[in-house]
mmCIF file of C-alpha atoms in Angstrom:
data_model
loop_
_atom_site.group_PDB
_atom_site.id
_atom_site.type_symbol
_atom_site.label_atom_id
_atom_site.label_comp_id
_atom_site.label_asym_id
_atom_site.label_seq_id
_atom_site.Cartn_x
_atom_site.Cartn_y
_atom_site.Cartn_z
ATOM 1 C CA UNK A 140 203.511 89.879 -8.026
ATOM 2 C CA UNK A 141 206.737 90.432 -6.153
ATOM 3 C CA UNK A 142 209.160 93.086 -7.256
ATOM 4 C CA UNK A 143 212.749 91.901 -7.125
ATOM 5 C CA UNK A 144 215.170 93.741 -4.874
ATOM 6 C CA UNK A 145 217.454 94.285 -7.865
ATOM 7 C CA UNK A 146 214.644 96.031 -9.734
ATOM 8 C CA UNK A 147 213.853 98.273 -6.785
ATOM 9 C CA UNK A 148 217.529 99.052 -6.365
ATOM 10 C CA UNK A 149 217.828 100.001 -10.027
ATOM 11 C CA UNK A 150 214.786 102.272 -9.831
ATOM 12 C CA UNK A 151 216.083 104.012 -6.708
ATOM 13 C CA UNK A 152 219.499 104.401 -8.305
ATOM 14 C CA UNK A 153 217.950 105.967 -11.402
ATOM 15 C CA UNK A 154 215.906 108.409 -9.342
ATOM 16 C CA UNK A 155 218.866 109.283 -7.129
ATOM 17 C CA UNK A 156 221.269 109.777 -10.042
ATOM 18 C CA UNK A 157 218.738 111.939 -11.889
ATOM 19 C CA UNK A 158 217.834 114.190 -8.961
ATOM 20 C CA UNK A 159 221.389 114.517 -7.663
ATOM 21 C CA UNK A 160 222.728 115.280 -11.123
ATOM 22 C CA UNK A 161 220.079 117.959 -11.578
ATOM 23 C CA UNK A 162 221.052 119.538 -8.256
ATOM 24 C CA UNK A 163 224.766 119.570 -9.019
ATOM 25 C CA UNK A 164 224.134 120.918 -12.509
ATOM 26 C CA UNK A 165 222.105 123.801 -11.068
ATOM 27 C CA UNK A 166 224.862 124.573 -8.557
ATOM 28 C CA UNK A 167 227.523 124.565 -11.280
ATOM 29 C CA UNK A 168 225.352 126.852 -13.462
ATOM 30 C CA UNK A 169 224.120 129.046 -10.626
ATOM 31 C CA UNK A 170 225.058 132.436 -12.190
ATOM 32 C CA UNK A 171 223.152 131.593 -15.362
ATOM 33 C CA UNK A 172 220.202 130.082 -13.480
ATOM 34 C CA UNK A 173 219.955 133.144 -11.247
ATOM 35 C CA UNK A 174 220.072 135.420 -14.268
ATOM 36 C CA UNK A 175 217.334 133.483 -16.054
ATOM 37 C CA UNK A 176 215.070 133.497 -13.016
ATOM 38 C CA UNK A 177 215.689 137.023 -11.719
ATOM 39 C CA UNK A 178 215.932 138.998 -14.969
ATOM 40 C CA UNK A 179 214.272 139.324 -18.343
ATOM 41 C CA UNK A 180 216.482 137.303 -20.726
ATOM 42 C CA UNK A 181 215.407 139.482 -23.657
ATOM 43 C CA UNK A 182 217.070 142.457 -21.982
ATOM 44 C CA UNK A 183 219.803 140.831 -19.919
ATOM 45 C CA UNK A 184 221.168 138.535 -22.651
ATOM 46 C CA UNK A 185 224.601 140.259 -22.743
ATOM 47 C CA UNK A 186 225.082 139.437 -19.062
ATOM 48 C CA UNK A 187 223.751 135.915 -19.561
ATOM 49 C CA UNK A 188 226.160 135.433 -22.465
ATOM 50 C CA UNK A 189 229.049 136.421 -20.194
ATOM 51 C CA UNK A 190 228.224 133.784 -17.565
ATOM 52 C CA UNK A 191 227.057 131.050 -19.978
ATOM 53 C CA UNK A 192 230.581 129.615 -20.535
ATOM 54 C CA UNK A 193 230.763 128.832 -16.811
ATOM 55 C CA UNK A 194 228.101 126.165 -17.385
ATOM 56 C CA UNK A 195 230.248 124.155 -19.808
ATOM 57 C CA UNK A 196 232.235 122.278 -17.106
ATOM 58 C CA UNK A 197 228.946 121.419 -15.387
ATOM 59 C CA UNK A 198 227.547 119.968 -18.604
ATOM 60 C CA UNK A 199 230.767 117.974 -19.050
ATOM 61 C CA UNK A 200 230.489 116.696 -15.491
ATOM 62 C CA UNK A 201 226.867 115.711 -16.119
ATOM 63 C CA UNK A 202 227.922 113.724 -19.175
ATOM 64 C CA UNK A 203 230.657 112.045 -17.103
ATOM 65 C CA UNK A 204 228.110 111.003 -14.450
ATOM 66 C CA UNK A 205 225.789 109.584 -17.110
ATOM 67 C CA UNK A 206 228.670 107.721 -18.732
ATOM 68 C CA UNK A 207 229.812 106.226 -15.424
ATOM 69 C CA UNK A 208 226.307 105.140 -14.466
ATOM 70 C CA UNK A 209 225.544 103.685 -17.906
ATOM 71 C CA UNK A 210 228.855 101.869 -18.167
ATOM 72 C CA UNK A 211 229.454 100.418 -14.712
ATOM 73 C CA UNK A 212 226.393 101.374 -12.682
ATOM 74 C CA UNK A 213 228.486 103.819 -10.663
ATOM 75 C CA UNK A 214 226.068 105.926 -8.619
ATOM 76 C CA UNK A 215 228.674 107.993 -6.755
ATOM 77 C CA UNK A 216 227.243 111.088 -8.396
ATOM 78 C CA UNK A 217 228.862 113.807 -6.300
ATOM 79 C CA UNK A 218 232.351 112.300 -6.469
ATOM 80 C CA UNK A 219 232.164 111.687 -10.220
ATOM 81 C CA UNK A 220 230.644 115.110 -10.911
ATOM 82 C CA UNK A 221 233.229 117.056 -8.911
ATOM 83 C CA UNK A 222 236.156 115.098 -10.361
ATOM 84 C CA UNK A 223 234.933 115.592 -13.921
ATOM 85 C CA UNK A 224 234.164 119.270 -13.289
ATOM 86 C CA UNK A 225 237.697 119.913 -12.062
ATOM 87 C CA UNK A 226 239.292 117.888 -14.857
ATOM 88 C CA UNK A 227 237.334 119.659 -17.607
ATOM 89 C CA UNK A 228 237.252 123.156 -16.117
ATOM 90 C CA UNK A 229 239.891 124.822 -18.281
ATOM 91 C CA UNK A 230 239.084 123.260 -21.649
ATOM 92 C CA UNK A 231 235.311 123.239 -21.233
ATOM 93 C CA UNK A 232 235.214 126.882 -20.132
ATOM 94 C CA UNK A 233 237.431 127.902 -23.051
ATOM 95 C CA UNK A 234 235.197 125.972 -25.438
ATOM 96 C CA UNK A 235 232.079 127.530 -23.938
ATOM 97 C CA UNK A 236 233.558 131.008 -24.261
ATOM 98 C CA UNK A 237 234.527 130.467 -27.906
ATOM 99 C CA UNK A 238 231.126 129.032 -28.819
ATOM 100 C CA UNK A 239 229.197 131.732 -26.955
ATOM 101 C CA UNK A 240 231.215 134.538 -28.545
ATOM 102 C CA UNK A 241 230.727 133.090 -32.015
ATOM 103 C CA UNK A 242 226.979 132.603 -31.502
ATOM 104 C CA UNK A 243 226.548 136.144 -30.177
ATOM 105 C CA UNK A 244 228.411 137.647 -33.150
ATOM 106 C CA UNK A 245 226.453 135.573 -35.656
ATOM 107 C CA UNK A 246 223.165 136.266 -33.895
ATOM 108 C CA UNK A 247 223.777 140.017 -33.899
ATOM 109 C CA UNK A 248 224.699 139.870 -37.584
ATOM 110 C CA UNK A 249 221.528 137.938 -38.388
ATOM 111 C CA UNK A 250 219.433 140.437 -36.438
ATOM 112 C CA UNK A 251 221.066 143.325 -38.293
ATOM 113 C CA UNK A 252 220.454 141.664 -41.673
ATOM 114 C CA UNK A 253 216.792 140.947 -40.898
ATOM 115 C CA UNK A 254 214.467 142.993 -43.086
ATOM 116 C CA UNK A 255 217.199 144.044 -45.510
ATOM 117 C CA UNK A 256 217.776 142.706 -49.039
ATOM 118 C CA UNK A 257 221.105 141.191 -48.016
ATOM 119 C CA UNK A 258 219.296 139.150 -45.360
ATOM 120 C CA UNK A 259 217.827 136.742 -47.908
ATOM 121 C CA UNK A 260 221.335 135.510 -48.685
ATOM 122 C CA UNK A 261 223.114 136.149 -45.402
ATOM 123 C CA UNK A 262 220.639 134.851 -42.814
ATOM 124 C CA UNK A 263 220.534 131.203 -44.026
ATOM 125 C CA UNK A 264 224.342 131.122 -44.007
ATOM 126 C CA UNK A 265 224.503 132.647 -40.525
ATOM 127 C CA UNK A 266 221.874 130.270 -39.142
ATOM 128 C CA UNK A 267 223.665 127.270 -40.647
ATOM 129 C CA UNK A 268 226.917 128.408 -39.044
ATOM 130 C CA UNK A 269 225.166 128.786 -35.676
ATOM 131 C CA UNK A 270 223.733 125.270 -35.920
ATOM 132 C CA UNK A 271 227.148 123.814 -36.784
ATOM 133 C CA UNK A 272 228.803 125.656 -33.894
ATOM 134 C CA UNK A 273 226.177 124.403 -31.452
ATOM 135 C CA UNK A 274 226.402 120.806 -32.714
ATOM 136 C CA UNK A 275 230.206 120.769 -32.712
ATOM 137 C CA UNK A 276 230.363 122.279 -29.219
ATOM 138 C CA UNK A 277 227.888 119.742 -27.873
ATOM 139 C CA UNK A 278 229.880 116.803 -29.233
ATOM 140 C CA UNK A 279 233.130 118.326 -28.019
ATOM 141 C CA UNK A 280 231.754 118.545 -24.474
ATOM 142 C CA UNK A 281 231.011 114.816 -24.619
ATOM 143 C CA UNK A 282 234.600 114.191 -25.768
ATOM 144 C CA UNK A 283 236.050 116.380 -23.009
ATOM 145 C CA UNK A 284 233.915 114.563 -20.424
ATOM 146 C CA UNK A 285 235.687 111.304 -21.255
ATOM 147 C CA UNK A 286 239.029 112.668 -22.484
ATOM 148 C CA UNK A 287 239.777 115.715 -20.295
ATOM 149 C CA UNK A 288 243.353 115.954 -21.619
ATOM 150 C CA UNK A 289 242.368 116.036 -25.294
ATOM 151 C CA UNK A 290 243.559 118.997 -27.344
ATOM 152 C CA UNK A 291 240.647 121.303 -28.017
ATOM 153 C CA UNK A 292 241.624 121.741 -31.661
ATOM 154 C CA UNK A 293 241.648 117.995 -32.276
ATOM 155 C CA UNK A 294 238.306 117.539 -30.541
ATOM 156 C CA UNK A 295 236.656 120.315 -32.536
ATOM 157 C CA UNK A 296 237.953 119.002 -35.848
ATOM 158 C CA UNK A 297 236.699 115.470 -35.198
ATOM 159 C CA UNK A 298 233.365 116.659 -33.808
ATOM 160 C CA UNK A 299 232.691 118.965 -36.754
ATOM 161 C CA UNK A 300 233.317 116.108 -39.168
ATOM 162 C CA UNK A 301 231.174 113.609 -37.262
ATOM 163 C CA UNK A 302 228.329 116.072 -36.699
ATOM 164 C CA UNK A 303 228.085 116.521 -40.470
ATOM 165 C CA UNK A 304 228.583 112.851 -41.289
ATOM 166 C CA UNK A 305 225.774 111.809 -38.950
ATOM 167 C CA UNK A 306 223.606 114.846 -39.447
ATOM 168 C CA UNK A 307 220.411 112.965 -38.576
ATOM 169 C CA UNK A 308 221.745 112.155 -35.103
ATOM 170 C CA UNK A 309 222.921 115.733 -34.740
ATOM 171 C CA UNK A 310 219.456 117.006 -35.647
ATOM 172 C CA UNK A 311 217.868 114.769 -33.010
ATOM 173 C CA UNK A 312 220.282 115.939 -30.290
ATOM 174 C CA UNK A 313 219.652 119.573 -31.157
ATOM 175 C CA UNK A 314 215.880 118.991 -31.068
ATOM 176 C CA UNK A 315 216.127 117.523 -27.544
ATOM 177 C CA UNK A 316 218.387 120.381 -26.501
ATOM 178 C CA UNK A 317 215.859 122.858 -27.887
ATOM 179 C CA UNK A 318 213.144 121.155 -25.825
ATOM 180 C CA UNK A 319 215.266 121.573 -22.700
ATOM 181 C CA UNK A 320 215.855 125.239 -23.505
ATOM 182 C CA UNK A 321 212.121 125.764 -24.003
ATOM 183 C CA UNK A 322 211.446 124.190 -20.607
ATOM 184 C CA UNK A 323 214.096 126.369 -18.981
ATOM 185 C CA UNK A 324 212.480 129.464 -20.463
ATOM 186 C CA UNK A 325 208.904 128.550 -19.568
ATOM 187 C CA UNK A 326 209.151 126.223 -16.544
ATOM 188 C CA UNK A 327 212.614 126.608 -14.962
ATOM 189 C CA UNK A 328 211.671 124.693 -11.803
ATOM 190 C CA UNK A 329 210.550 121.651 -13.795
ATOM 191 C CA UNK A 330 213.480 121.946 -16.191
ATOM 192 C CA UNK A 331 216.199 122.086 -13.530
ATOM 193 C CA UNK A 332 214.444 119.961 -10.952
ATOM 194 C CA UNK A 333 213.243 117.038 -13.054
ATOM 195 C CA UNK A 334 213.816 117.252 -16.792
ATOM 196 C CA UNK A 335 217.468 118.258 -17.163
ATOM 197 C CA UNK A 336 219.110 114.914 -16.392
ATOM 198 C CA UNK A 337 216.740 112.713 -18.477
ATOM 199 C CA UNK A 338 216.928 115.028 -21.487
ATOM 200 C CA UNK A 339 220.693 115.404 -21.195
ATOM 201 C CA UNK A 340 220.943 111.630 -20.986
ATOM 202 C CA UNK A 341 219.195 111.379 -24.359
ATOM 203 C CA UNK A 342 221.563 114.016 -25.760
ATOM 204 C CA UNK A 343 224.600 112.253 -24.286
ATOM 205 C CA UNK A 344 223.581 108.785 -25.505
ATOM 206 C CA UNK A 345 222.855 110.070 -28.986
ATOM 207 C CA UNK A 346 226.105 112.054 -29.090
ATOM 208 C CA UNK A 347 228.032 109.087 -27.716
ATOM 209 C CA UNK A 348 226.693 106.968 -30.568
ATOM 210 C CA UNK A 349 227.797 109.655 -33.023
ATOM 211 C CA UNK A 350 231.291 109.613 -31.498
ATOM 212 C CA UNK A 351 231.662 105.861 -31.119
ATOM 213 C CA UNK A 352 234.374 105.671 -33.787
ATOM 214 C CA UNK A 353 236.441 108.281 -31.980
ATOM 215 C CA UNK A 354 235.828 107.260 -28.346
ATOM 216 C CA UNK A 355 235.231 103.524 -28.640
ATOM 217 C CA UNK A 356 232.791 101.584 -26.443
ATOM 218 C CA UNK A 357 231.509 102.940 -23.147
ATOM 219 C CA UNK A 358 233.906 101.941 -20.337
ATOM 220 C CA UNK A 359 232.614 98.914 -18.492
#
């Protein structure tokens, strides 16, 4: 059997886009990656929380690369990534800072309530709020990747509504994101070297389907 040149080209493009996107994502998240590798996250989490918002533009840029490749087959990864990173820098970083601060506050409150009578009522509420913040932030990063000029307030309002309306899609995206986080914690080399782009593609595609009413069809 002969393999068509188009098929080989598609396979090479997929491999190149995946590996190059992983590399650029690591570079854009270098402070967080270095902290995860060089320190004990259980003890250094305040420092990691401070640098975590810097990863938001890199995640937006990753989503932009995946969108461009899925829509038009554009494999100019570096150019697309850098352009999207610059375009989303201010809004994505602000969103990442807001989400991180809220999650830290809620997480500390949940830890303080653990083992106390008030925890039976407070912890489920706090955990639900943390899940909603994570889901809304994830969808908002997808919006910012395609609409860098969007007002953050408008994006958050629409994403909160759609994350609740299509809760089953939200649950799937969060499960994939949790898998990526588990890989980062246990096998960072595999996570950042191989798994990040494929798993983020699943998250992006699922989130893009959730947002189709707001963003319309994929360009191209």
